[in-house]
Amino acid sequence: MTRAHRRPARGGRRTTASRTVETAPAAAPRDLAAPEPATPADLVVATADPSLLRMLTFALDQMRLPHQSFTSGTVVLQRLLDLPRGGRPTVVVLDVDLPGVDGHAILERLGSERPDEFLIVVLSSHADESVQVRSLLAGALDHMAKPFNVRVLMAKLHRWVTIARHYEVAA
Amino acid sequence: MLSLDVLAVALTVEGTLIAAALGGLVVLRLYLVWRARQVEAGVARLEPLLHAWLVEDADLGAVVAFLRAQPPHVAFRSVARLATAYVTFERQQILAPLLRGEPWVQRILRHGRSMFWWRRFDAARLLSIVGGPDDVTMVAALLSDRSPAVRLVAIDAAARLGGRLVDLELDSLPGRQDAVQQYQFAALNRHPAIVAEALVPRLRPEVPAVMLNAWIDAAGASANPVALWRVRDLALHEAPEVRLHVARALRRHAEPETVPVLLKLLTDDDWRVRAQAARALGALRVISAARPLALAVRDRAWWVRYRAALALAQIGGEARELLLEVSRGSDPLARDMSALVAGLSSAAVVEMSEV
């Protein structure tokens, strides 16, 4: 049994991610080394673009990265705020164009209410300097303009999930 | 009696024509719905093949074979929808040569000279994804198409192909509207090295101001250091409009030599130049410019005071202290402006500085 399956659940956000673990193929992609299986709470994806969501889900499954997905800004914000404080940071892939509360508003809210508890990468159709600076100043770890290279994003997520895991160990 | 017969015939003919027109509209609507469903089904089946290539680097042969088996309009719309939204420019370069010789591509591209603008539009859109060196002449023609929609899409195709088309685009820049220029800048930025090479010889003081301003803006949008060095050399141009564009473009040129040039422009005779210089110093976060910017908050022009105060807030630290100091000073105009800006959140400062 992997470390991920042995770990106790944190809050009520495990079901979807656990399903992702079960359906993930056993083989790792050819040239992207998969990280060791992580807990289902490691990664949250929020986008209202169904095609993008399918691509990210496919890529995360290939990487064997358990994740939860959301298509509404209001719901994802509430779920992130409901997470228990402390512990390992959660990596969040956040599309700016979300219905309800948009990505920038979520970023600013998390920055003010739960600073340093999330490692957030912002996805946006805008590559303008001002939009990127706004994301980064609001606390995002990275800003990727669409269309982005999904393999690069996966490599970054792999790295950040590993860092998040070590962060918890250190704490 | 005769007139009633004529009226009956007329009503019958009229009713038949209306019924035929309505029937035609219904049939047309059903046909369009059927085609849209075909495209949706095509997109849904192409998506996993494309994902496998993008994520796992799977063989592109499956994508090409799938598209070949589709009706041309389904293949085209599926590729246009997915490739532009999810495939990076570098990956499109791999995809393009594999698709260029496909029969469905040839068929759509034959419409590049169609009398219907929407067919030329489709051809231009497809060229922006699969265009190659053999398509330069067609793209050049589409760049000067009589339909603005076709011209706009052709910009993407031209930027993709580079070379002579970049020269054509740069030459057309001064005549374009601002919104179209912005679109052109975004397309040209895909080829920063080629664009810089084409821009540098154009950035000369003797060039008419209207053209020079457009090219300075292009250099600023590209943020290419080589092009921006040439822009910096135009800071003492006799036309204030040119100096204004220089100050605006230099906010993307984060090099030590830019700072004295911007400080000089901060004392320009034209208030628009002073305002843009303040904006650039803020964007570059030039801490050594804090005191000159604090003086600029006392400028006689409202816009310069606003830009200088925003720049101090953007730079932060010691510059923000100076902003607060001005807000407690004796100059009422400077005091009001600095108090207003000092009260803004950091996100608001970033947002307003770019507007």
Short mmCIF file of C-alpha atoms in Angstrom, two decimals:
data_model
loop_
_atom_site.label_atom_id
_atom_site.label_comp_id
_atom_site.label_asym_id
_atom_site.label_seq_id
_atom_site.Cartn_x
_atom_site.Cartn_y
_atom_site.Cartn_z
CA MET A 1 0.00 0.00 0.00
CA THR A 2 1.35 3.40 -0.87
CA ARG A 3 1.97 6.24 1.50
CA ALA A 4 -0.95 8.07 -0.04
CA HIS A 5 -3.42 5.37 0.85
CA ARG A 6 -2.13 4.99 4.39
CA ARG A 7 -2.53 8.67 5.27
CA PRO A 8 -5.65 9.68 7.18
CA ALA A 9 -8.09 11.94 5.33
CA ARG A 10 -7.92 15.68 6.02
CA GLY A 11 -11.39 17.22 5.90
CA GLY A 12 -14.03 15.99 3.49
CA ARG A 13 -12.28 16.48 0.19
CA ARG A 14 -10.95 13.04 -0.65
CA THR A 15 -13.60 11.23 -2.62
CA THR A 16 -13.03 12.61 -6.12
CA ALA A 17 -9.28 12.53 -5.82
CA SER A 18 -9.33 8.95 -4.56
CA ARG A 19 -11.27 7.99 -7.66
CA THR A 20 -8.60 9.63 -9.73
CA VAL A 21 -5.97 7.50 -8.02
CA GLU A 22 -7.92 4.33 -8.72
CA THR A 23 -8.36 5.09 -12.40
CA ALA A 24 -4.80 6.28 -12.99
CA PRO A 25 -2.78 4.04 -15.33
CA ALA A 26 0.05 2.13 -13.73
CA ALA A 27 2.70 3.18 -16.25
CA ALA A 28 4.37 6.58 -16.01
CA PRO A 29 4.60 8.72 -19.15
CA ARG A 30 7.68 8.11 -21.22
CA ASP A 31 9.83 11.06 -20.27
CA LEU A 32 8.07 12.74 -17.38
CA ALA A 33 9.15 11.04 -14.19
CA ALA A 34 6.10 10.60 -11.98
CA PRO A 35 6.46 11.72 -8.38
CA GLU A 36 5.77 9.22 -5.69
CA PRO A 37 2.02 8.85 -5.16
CA ALA A 38 0.75 11.77 -3.13
CA THR A 39 -2.23 12.25 -0.90
CA PRO A 40 -5.46 13.18 -2.66
CA ALA A 41 -5.41 16.63 -1.07
CA ASP A 42 -2.25 17.69 -2.88
CA LEU A 43 -3.81 19.31 -5.90
CA VAL A 44 -6.92 21.31 -6.80
CA VAL A 45 -7.82 22.28 -10.38
CA ALA A 46 -10.38 25.01 -11.06
CA THR A 47 -11.44 25.85 -14.60
CA ALA A 48 -14.77 26.33 -16.35
CA ASP A 49 -13.34 25.28 -19.72
CA PRO A 50 -14.44 21.63 -20.15
CA SER A 51 -11.88 20.86 -22.82
CA LEU A 52 -9.04 22.29 -20.74
CA LEU A 53 -10.28 20.41 -17.71
CA ARG A 54 -10.25 17.15 -19.65
CA MET A 55 -6.70 17.80 -20.84
CA LEU A 56 -5.47 18.65 -17.33
CA THR A 57 -7.25 15.64 -15.85
CA PHE A 58 -5.69 13.38 -18.48
CA ALA A 59 -2.23 14.81 -17.85
CA LEU A 60 -2.57 14.60 -14.05
CA ASP A 61 -3.77 11.01 -14.32
CA GLN A 62 -0.75 10.20 -16.43
CA MET A 63 1.44 11.77 -13.75
CA ARG A 64 -0.47 9.86 -11.07
CA LEU A 65 -1.17 13.12 -9.25
CA PRO A 66 -4.45 12.83 -7.34
CA HIS A 67 -6.54 15.93 -7.69
CA GLN A 68 -9.94 17.49 -7.25
CA SER A 69 -11.56 19.57 -9.97
CA PHE A 70 -14.01 22.44 -9.79
CA THR A 71 -15.81 24.44 -12.44
CA SER A 72 -17.22 27.22 -10.27
CA GLY A 73 -15.27 30.02 -8.60
CA THR A 74 -17.71 30.26 -5.73
CA VAL A 75 -17.49 26.55 -4.93
CA VAL A 76 -13.71 26.27 -5.17
CA LEU A 77 -13.20 29.33 -2.98
CA GLN A 78 -15.51 27.95 -0.32
CA ARG A 79 -13.83 24.54 -0.42
CA LEU A 80 -10.36 26.05 -0.11
CA LEU A 81 -11.42 28.29 2.77
CA ASP A 82 -13.02 25.29 4.49
CA LEU A 83 -9.76 23.36 4.52
CA PRO A 84 -8.26 22.96 7.97
CA ARG A 85 -5.45 25.40 8.72
CA GLY A 86 -1.83 24.28 8.90
CA GLY A 87 -0.34 21.14 7.43
CA ARG A 88 1.01 20.94 3.93
CA PRO A 89 0.20 23.67 1.40
CA THR A 90 -2.26 22.69 -1.31
CA VAL A 91 -1.22 23.24 -4.92
CA VAL A 92 -3.99 25.01 -6.85
CA VAL A 93 -4.28 25.35 -10.64
CA LEU A 94 -6.59 28.33 -10.97
CA ASP A 95 -8.13 29.55 -14.22
CA VAL A 96 -8.88 33.29 -14.09
CA ASP A 97 -12.08 32.94 -16.10
CA LEU A 98 -14.34 31.24 -13.58
CA PRO A 99 -18.07 31.81 -13.13
CA GLY A 100 -19.13 33.23 -9.78
CA VAL A 101 -15.92 34.54 -8.25
CA ASP A 102 -13.11 35.03 -10.77
CA GLY A 103 -9.57 33.74 -10.34
CA HIS A 104 -8.05 37.07 -9.32
CA ALA A 105 -10.68 37.61 -6.63
CA ILE A 106 -10.04 34.09 -5.30
CA LEU A 107 -6.31 34.77 -5.27
CA GLU A 108 -6.75 38.01 -3.37
CA ARG A 109 -9.15 36.44 -0.88
CA LEU A 110 -6.84 33.49 -0.17
CA GLY A 111 -3.89 35.88 0.09
CA SER A 112 -5.62 37.93 2.75
CA GLU A 113 -7.35 35.14 4.70
CA ARG A 114 -4.99 32.18 4.28
CA PRO A 115 -1.58 33.52 3.26
CA ASP A 116 1.17 31.00 2.44
CA GLU A 117 -1.18 28.04 2.66
CA PHE A 118 -1.61 27.54 -1.08
CA LEU A 119 0.81 27.24 -3.97
CA ILE A 120 -1.21 28.73 -6.80
CA VAL A 121 -0.55 28.74 -10.53
CA VAL A 122 -2.83 31.07 -12.47
CA LEU A 123 -3.98 30.20 -16.00
CA SER A 124 -5.18 33.08 -18.11
CA SER A 125 -5.96 33.97 -21.71
CA HIS A 126 -4.10 37.23 -21.10
CA ALA A 127 -0.32 37.41 -21.28
CA ASP A 128 -0.22 41.17 -20.61
CA GLU A 129 2.46 42.33 -18.25
CA SER A 130 -0.09 43.96 -15.94
CA VAL A 131 -2.19 40.81 -15.61
CA GLN A 132 0.87 38.72 -14.82
CA VAL A 133 2.18 41.22 -12.28
CA ARG A 134 -1.26 41.42 -10.68
CA SER A 135 -1.38 37.63 -10.26
CA LEU A 136 2.10 37.40 -8.83
CA LEU A 137 1.68 40.33 -6.43
CA ALA A 138 -1.57 38.79 -5.19
CA GLY A 139 0.37 35.70 -4.15
CA ALA A 140 0.45 33.39 -7.18
CA LEU A 141 3.52 31.25 -7.57
CA ASP A 142 3.30 31.39 -11.34
CA HIS A 143 1.18 32.79 -14.17
CA MET A 144 0.79 30.81 -17.40
CA ALA A 145 -0.84 32.34 -20.47
CA LYS A 146 -2.99 30.15 -22.71
CA PRO A 147 -2.18 28.29 -24.81
CA PHE A 148 0.47 26.94 -22.44
CA ASN A 149 2.68 23.91 -22.73
CA VAL A 150 0.93 21.27 -20.66
CA ARG A 151 4.12 19.25 -20.24
CA VAL A 152 5.85 22.26 -18.70
CA LEU A 153 2.89 22.81 -16.38
CA MET A 154 2.97 19.16 -15.31
CA ALA A 155 6.70 19.36 -14.60
CA LYS A 156 6.08 22.42 -12.42
CA LEU A 157 3.20 20.76 -10.59
CA HIS A 158 5.35 17.71 -9.99
CA ARG A 159 8.00 19.94 -8.42
CA TRP A 160 5.57 21.95 -6.31
CA VAL A 161 3.76 18.90 -4.99
CA THR A 162 7.14 17.51 -3.91
CA ILE A 163 8.03 20.81 -2.24
CA ALA A 164 4.65 20.93 -0.50
CA ARG A 165 5.22 17.44 0.85
CA HIS A 166 8.65 18.37 2.21
CA TYR A 167 7.23 21.56 3.67
CA GLU A 168 4.84 19.51 5.79
CA VAL A 169 7.66 17.22 6.93
CA ALA A 170 9.76 20.23 7.92
CA ALA A 171 6.86 21.81 9.78
CA MET B 1 -65.91 38.78 -59.87
CA LEU B 2 -62.79 39.03 -61.97
CA SER B 3 -61.03 41.17 -59.40
CA LEU B 4 -61.81 38.59 -56.67
CA ASP B 5 -60.26 35.88 -58.84
CA VAL B 6 -57.12 37.96 -59.31
CA LEU B 7 -56.96 38.63 -55.58
CA ALA B 8 -57.31 34.91 -54.82
CA VAL B 9 -54.51 34.05 -57.24
CA ALA B 10 -52.28 36.77 -55.79
CA LEU B 11 -52.94 35.57 -52.24
CA THR B 12 -52.21 31.99 -53.24
CA VAL B 13 -48.94 32.94 -54.92
CA GLU B 14 -47.94 35.14 -52.01
CA GLY B 15 -48.81 32.45 -49.46
CA THR B 16 -46.86 29.86 -51.42
CA LEU B 17 -43.79 32.11 -51.58
CA ILE B 18 -43.95 32.89 -47.85
CA ALA B 19 -44.36 29.19 -47.04
CA ALA B 20 -41.41 28.35 -49.32
CA ALA B 21 -39.26 31.04 -47.68
CA LEU B 22 -40.15 29.82 -44.19
CA GLY B 23 -39.53 26.23 -45.26
CA GLY B 24 -36.18 27.27 -46.68
CA LEU B 25 -35.24 28.98 -43.41
CA VAL B 26 -36.21 25.89 -41.43
CA VAL B 27 -34.20 23.63 -43.75
CA LEU B 28 -31.22 25.98 -43.57
CA ARG B 29 -31.43 26.07 -39.79
CA LEU B 30 -31.60 22.26 -39.60
CA TYR B 31 -28.64 22.01 -41.97
CA LEU B 32 -26.56 24.39 -39.82
CA VAL B 33 -27.50 22.51 -36.65
CA TRP B 34 -26.51 19.24 -38.32
CA ARG B 35 -23.16 20.69 -39.39
CA ALA B 36 -22.53 22.12 -35.92
CA ARG B 37 -23.25 18.71 -34.38
CA GLN B 38 -20.84 17.13 -36.84
CA VAL B 39 -18.15 19.59 -35.73
CA GLU B 40 -18.88 19.01 -32.04
CA ALA B 41 -18.54 15.26 -32.57
CA GLY B 42 -15.29 15.82 -34.47
CA VAL B 43 -13.88 18.01 -31.69
CA ALA B 44 -14.85 15.41 -29.07
CA ARG B 45 -13.05 12.64 -30.99
CA LEU B 46 -10.00 14.73 -31.87
CA GLU B 47 -9.51 15.93 -28.31
CA PRO B 48 -8.12 12.70 -26.78
CA LEU B 49 -5.75 12.21 -29.72
CA LEU B 50 -4.47 15.75 -29.33
CA HIS B 51 -4.15 15.35 -25.56
CA ALA B 52 -2.10 12.19 -26.03
CA TRP B 53 0.27 14.12 -28.29
CA LEU B 54 0.48 17.19 -26.04
CA VAL B 55 0.88 15.28 -22.78
CA GLU B 56 2.66 12.09 -23.73
CA ASP B 57 4.27 13.10 -26.99
CA ALA B 58 2.31 10.36 -28.73
CA ASP B 59 2.60 9.88 -32.49
CA LEU B 60 0.95 12.68 -34.46
CA GLY B 61 0.04 10.18 -37.19
CA ALA B 62 -3.18 9.34 -35.36
CA VAL B 63 -4.24 13.01 -35.39
CA VAL B 64 -3.44 13.39 -39.09
CA ALA B 65 -5.24 10.13 -40.03
CA PHE B 66 -8.30 11.07 -38.01
CA LEU B 67 -8.58 14.47 -39.67
CA ARG B 68 -8.13 12.94 -43.12
CA ALA B 69 -11.16 10.73 -42.50
CA GLN B 70 -13.42 13.70 -41.65
CA PRO B 71 -15.38 15.98 -44.00
CA PRO B 72 -13.20 19.06 -44.70
CA HIS B 73 -15.36 21.47 -42.68
CA VAL B 74 -15.26 19.15 -39.64
CA ALA B 75 -11.49 18.67 -39.88
CA PHE B 76 -10.93 22.42 -40.27
CA ARG B 77 -13.23 23.57 -37.48
CA SER B 78 -11.94 20.92 -35.07
CA VAL B 79 -8.33 21.90 -35.67
CA ALA B 80 -9.08 25.61 -35.59
CA ARG B 81 -10.92 25.32 -32.29
CA LEU B 82 -8.48 23.07 -30.47
CA ALA B 83 -5.16 24.13 -31.96
CA THR B 84 -5.59 27.83 -31.31
CA ALA B 85 -6.82 27.32 -27.74
CA TYR B 86 -4.56 24.54 -26.46
CA VAL B 87 -1.56 24.10 -28.75
CA THR B 88 1.43 26.38 -28.18
CA PHE B 89 3.07 28.10 -31.12
CA GLU B 90 6.11 25.80 -30.91
CA ARG B 91 3.88 22.74 -31.08
CA GLN B 92 1.91 24.22 -33.98
CA GLN B 93 5.21 24.40 -35.86
CA ILE B 94 5.48 20.61 -35.53
CA LEU B 95 1.86 20.06 -36.56
CA ALA B 96 1.85 22.41 -39.56
CA PRO B 97 4.09 20.56 -42.05
CA LEU B 98 2.25 17.29 -41.39
CA LEU B 99 -1.12 18.83 -42.20
CA ARG B 100 -0.15 21.17 -45.03
CA GLY B 101 -0.31 18.53 -47.79
CA GLU B 102 -3.59 16.97 -46.64
CA PRO B 103 -6.46 17.05 -49.19
CA TRP B 104 -8.88 18.75 -46.78
CA VAL B 105 -6.33 21.52 -46.16
CA GLN B 106 -5.80 22.02 -49.90
CA ARG B 107 -9.54 22.28 -50.36
CA ILE B 108 -10.00 24.98 -47.71
CA LEU B 109 -6.97 26.90 -48.93
CA ARG B 110 -8.31 26.96 -52.48
CA HIS B 111 -10.94 29.31 -51.06
CA GLY B 112 -8.24 31.90 -50.38
CA ARG B 113 -9.30 33.64 -53.60
CA SER B 114 -13.04 33.03 -53.23
CA MET B 115 -15.48 35.85 -53.90
CA PHE B 116 -17.07 35.15 -50.47
CA TRP B 117 -15.28 36.79 -47.55
CA TRP B 118 -16.14 34.01 -45.10
CA ARG B 119 -14.34 31.47 -47.27
CA ARG B 120 -11.26 33.70 -47.50
CA PHE B 121 -11.54 34.11 -43.71
CA ASP B 122 -11.44 30.32 -43.26
CA ALA B 123 -8.43 30.07 -45.56
CA ALA B 124 -6.60 32.80 -43.62
CA ARG B 125 -7.47 31.13 -40.32
CA LEU B 126 -6.18 27.78 -41.51
CA LEU B 127 -3.00 29.41 -42.82
CA SER B 128 -2.36 30.78 -39.33
CA ILE B 129 -2.11 27.14 -38.19
CA VAL B 130 -0.65 25.22 -41.14
CA GLY B 131 0.89 27.91 -43.37
CA GLY B 132 4.36 27.26 -44.78
CA PRO B 133 6.91 28.99 -47.03
CA ASP B 134 4.84 28.21 -50.14
CA ASP B 135 1.95 30.27 -48.78
CA VAL B 136 3.72 33.63 -48.55
CA THR B 137 2.07 35.03 -51.69
CA MET B 138 -1.42 34.05 -50.57
CA VAL B 139 -0.91 35.46 -47.07
CA ALA B 140 0.42 38.70 -48.55
CA ALA B 141 -2.78 38.96 -50.62
CA LEU B 142 -4.97 38.22 -47.59
CA LEU B 143 -3.12 40.88 -45.57
CA SER B 144 -4.51 43.49 -47.94
CA ASP B 145 -7.93 41.83 -48.32
CA ARG B 146 -10.94 44.13 -48.71
CA SER B 147 -12.58 42.52 -45.65
CA PRO B 148 -11.21 43.77 -42.28
CA ALA B 149 -12.03 40.40 -40.67
CA VAL B 150 -9.88 38.56 -43.20
CA ARG B 151 -7.04 41.08 -42.80
CA LEU B 152 -7.09 40.62 -39.03
CA VAL B 153 -6.82 36.84 -39.23
CA ALA B 154 -4.15 37.10 -41.93
CA ILE B 155 -1.96 38.98 -39.42
CA ASP B 156 -1.62 35.76 -37.44
CA ALA B 157 -0.69 33.84 -40.56
CA ALA B 158 1.88 36.46 -41.54
CA ALA B 159 3.47 36.49 -38.10
CA ARG B 160 3.67 32.69 -38.26
CA LEU B 161 5.56 32.77 -41.53
CA GLY B 162 7.86 35.72 -40.75
CA GLY B 163 10.29 37.01 -43.40
CA ARG B 164 8.92 39.42 -46.02
CA LEU B 165 5.48 39.26 -44.41
CA VAL B 166 6.84 40.82 -41.22
CA ASP B 167 8.11 43.75 -43.32
CA LEU B 168 4.67 44.04 -44.92
CA GLU B 169 3.01 44.06 -41.52
CA LEU B 170 5.38 46.65 -40.12
CA ASP B 171 4.80 48.88 -43.14
CA SER B 172 1.05 48.58 -42.67
CA LEU B 173 1.20 49.38 -38.92
CA PRO B 174 1.00 53.21 -39.13
CA GLY B 175 -2.26 53.04 -41.10
CA ARG B 176 -4.00 50.66 -38.73
CA GLN B 177 -6.41 51.55 -35.94
CA ASP B 178 -5.11 51.25 -32.37
CA ALA B 179 -7.01 48.04 -31.59
CA VAL B 180 -5.73 46.38 -34.77
CA GLN B 181 -2.20 47.56 -33.95
CA GLN B 182 -2.42 45.87 -30.56
CA TYR B 183 -3.50 42.66 -32.27
CA GLN B 184 -0.59 42.98 -34.70
CA PHE B 185 1.87 43.49 -31.83
CA ALA B 186 0.65 40.32 -30.14
CA ALA B 187 1.02 38.36 -33.39
CA LEU B 188 4.44 39.85 -34.15
CA ASN B 189 5.70 39.00 -30.68
CA ARG B 190 5.79 35.37 -31.73
CA HIS B 191 8.87 36.22 -33.78
CA PRO B 192 10.80 38.62 -31.52
CA ALA B 193 14.17 38.18 -33.24
CA ILE B 194 12.82 38.60 -36.79
CA VAL B 195 10.71 41.59 -35.74
CA ALA B 196 13.63 43.28 -33.98
CA GLU B 197 15.80 42.81 -37.05
CA ALA B 198 13.13 44.40 -39.23
CA LEU B 199 12.41 47.22 -36.74
CA VAL B 200 15.94 48.46 -36.04
CA PRO B 201 16.62 50.01 -39.48
CA ARG B 202 13.22 51.73 -39.35
CA LEU B 203 13.90 53.52 -36.05
CA ARG B 204 15.64 56.59 -37.50
CA PRO B 205 14.99 60.24 -36.52
CA GLU B 206 14.39 61.34 -40.12
CA VAL B 207 11.43 58.96 -40.52
CA PRO B 208 8.04 60.80 -40.48
CA ALA B 209 6.66 60.97 -36.94
CA VAL B 210 3.44 59.05 -37.73
CA MET B 211 5.37 56.02 -38.93
CA LEU B 212 8.08 56.33 -36.29
CA ASN B 213 5.50 56.35 -33.48
CA ALA B 214 3.91 53.09 -34.68
CA TRP B 215 7.30 51.39 -34.91
CA ILE B 216 8.36 52.69 -31.49
CA ASP B 217 5.15 51.20 -30.09
CA ALA B 218 5.97 47.90 -31.82
CA ALA B 219 9.45 47.94 -30.26
CA GLY B 220 7.90 48.64 -26.85
CA ALA B 221 5.39 45.82 -27.24
CA SER B 222 8.14 43.41 -28.25
CA ALA B 223 10.31 44.46 -25.25
CA ASN B 224 13.26 43.52 -27.43
CA PRO B 225 16.42 45.14 -25.96
CA VAL B 226 18.11 45.68 -29.34
CA ALA B 227 15.09 47.53 -30.74
CA LEU B 228 14.65 49.46 -27.49
CA TRP B 229 18.26 50.69 -27.59
CA ARG B 230 17.37 52.38 -30.87
CA VAL B 231 14.20 53.75 -29.30
CA ARG B 232 16.24 55.22 -26.45
CA ASP B 233 18.37 57.10 -28.99
CA LEU B 234 15.21 58.90 -30.12
CA ALA B 235 14.55 60.42 -26.67
CA LEU B 236 15.73 63.86 -27.80
CA HIS B 237 13.63 63.86 -30.98
CA GLU B 238 12.28 67.31 -31.83
CA ALA B 239 8.64 66.11 -32.09
CA PRO B 240 6.96 65.84 -28.68
CA GLU B 241 4.71 63.02 -29.96
CA VAL B 242 7.81 60.94 -30.70
CA ARG B 243 9.30 61.64 -27.25
CA LEU B 244 5.94 60.63 -25.77
CA HIS B 245 6.05 57.26 -27.53
CA VAL B 246 9.71 56.82 -26.55
CA ALA B 247 8.90 57.39 -22.86
CA ARG B 248 6.02 54.94 -23.08
CA ALA B 249 8.09 52.23 -24.80
CA LEU B 250 11.01 52.54 -22.41
CA ARG B 251 8.95 51.21 -19.53
CA ARG B 252 9.81 47.78 -20.97
CA HIS B 253 13.56 48.49 -21.11
CA ALA B 254 14.97 47.56 -17.73
CA GLU B 255 18.57 48.64 -18.24
CA PRO B 256 20.61 51.11 -16.16
CA GLU B 257 21.24 53.36 -19.18
CA THR B 258 17.49 53.91 -19.53
CA VAL B 259 17.17 55.65 -16.15
CA PRO B 260 19.00 58.94 -16.98
CA VAL B 261 17.03 59.14 -20.25
CA LEU B 262 13.73 58.79 -18.41
CA LEU B 263 14.81 61.30 -15.74
CA LYS B 264 15.54 63.75 -18.52
CA LEU B 265 12.11 63.10 -20.06
CA LEU B 266 10.56 63.65 -16.61
CA THR B 267 11.50 67.32 -17.00
CA ASP B 268 10.33 67.61 -20.63
CA ASP B 269 8.44 70.72 -21.76
CA ASP B 270 5.44 68.60 -22.80
CA TRP B 271 3.33 67.37 -19.89
CA ARG B 272 2.36 64.17 -21.76
CA VAL B 273 6.03 63.20 -22.02
CA ARG B 274 6.61 63.93 -18.33
CA ALA B 275 3.61 61.77 -17.40
CA GLN B 276 4.79 58.82 -19.50
CA ALA B 277 8.33 59.14 -18.12
CA ALA B 278 6.92 58.96 -14.58
CA ARG B 279 4.90 55.91 -15.55
CA ALA B 280 7.98 54.21 -17.02
CA LEU B 281 10.10 54.92 -13.93
CA GLY B 282 7.38 53.36 -11.79
CA ALA B 283 7.07 50.32 -14.06
CA LEU B 284 10.83 49.80 -13.91
CA ARG B 285 10.79 50.24 -10.09
CA VAL B 286 13.67 52.76 -10.21
CA ILE B 287 14.32 53.47 -6.55
CA SER B 288 16.88 56.19 -7.40
CA ALA B 289 14.09 58.08 -9.17
CA ALA B 290 12.06 58.45 -5.96
CA ARG B 291 13.08 62.07 -5.24
CA PRO B 292 12.56 63.37 -8.82
CA LEU B 293 9.19 61.60 -8.80
CA ALA B 294 8.30 63.22 -5.47
CA LEU B 295 9.03 66.58 -7.11
CA ALA B 296 6.86 65.56 -10.07
CA VAL B 297 3.92 65.00 -7.70
CA ARG B 298 3.98 68.82 -7.39
CA ASP B 299 3.81 69.26 -11.19
CA ARG B 300 1.36 71.83 -12.58
CA ALA B 301 -0.31 69.15 -14.76
CA TRP B 302 -2.82 66.88 -13.01
CA TRP B 303 -1.88 63.86 -15.14
CA VAL B 304 1.83 64.16 -14.27
CA ARG B 305 1.01 64.41 -10.55
CA TYR B 306 -1.17 61.30 -10.87
CA ARG B 307 1.44 59.26 -12.76
CA ALA B 308 4.27 60.33 -10.44
CA ALA B 309 2.27 59.43 -7.32
CA LEU B 310 1.36 56.04 -8.80
CA ALA B 311 5.02 55.46 -9.68
CA LEU B 312 6.09 56.16 -6.09
CA ALA B 313 3.45 53.72 -4.84
CA GLN B 314 4.61 51.13 -7.37
CA ILE B 315 8.26 51.43 -6.38
CA GLY B 316 7.37 51.07 -2.70
CA GLY B 317 9.72 51.20 0.29
CA GLU B 318 11.53 54.52 0.52
CA ALA B 319 9.50 55.86 -2.42
CA ARG B 320 6.26 55.18 -0.57
CA GLU B 321 7.64 57.01 2.46
CA LEU B 322 8.26 60.01 0.20
CA LEU B 323 4.70 59.75 -1.10
CA LEU B 324 3.37 59.87 2.46
CA GLU B 325 5.67 62.80 3.19
CA VAL B 326 4.19 64.71 0.23
CA SER B 327 0.70 63.90 1.50
CA ARG B 328 1.57 65.81 4.68
CA GLY B 329 3.21 68.72 2.80
CA SER B 330 2.05 72.26 2.17
CA ASP B 331 1.23 72.01 -1.56
CA PRO B 332 -2.53 71.36 -1.60
CA LEU B 333 -2.63 69.77 -5.10
CA ALA B 334 0.30 67.46 -4.36
CA ARG B 335 -1.13 66.69 -0.93
CA ASP B 336 -4.51 65.64 -2.35
CA MET B 337 -3.00 63.48 -5.09
CA SER B 338 -0.51 61.69 -2.85
CA ALA B 339 -3.16 61.04 -0.19
CA LEU B 340 -5.47 59.62 -2.85
CA VAL B 341 -2.85 57.26 -4.31
CA ALA B 342 -1.39 56.27 -0.92
CA GLY B 343 -4.81 54.92 0.00
CA LEU B 344 -4.91 52.47 -2.93
CA SER B 345 -4.27 48.74 -2.48
CA SER B 346 -1.19 47.28 -4.18
CA ALA B 347 -3.40 45.43 -6.69
CA ALA B 348 -5.18 48.69 -7.55
CA VAL B 349 -1.84 50.47 -8.00
CA VAL B 350 -0.65 47.79 -10.46
CA GLU B 351 -3.94 47.85 -12.34
CA MET B 352 -4.15 51.65 -12.58
CA SER B 353 -0.51 52.03 -13.56
CA GLU B 354 -1.13 50.04 -16.71
CA VAL B 355 -4.21 51.95 -17.83
#
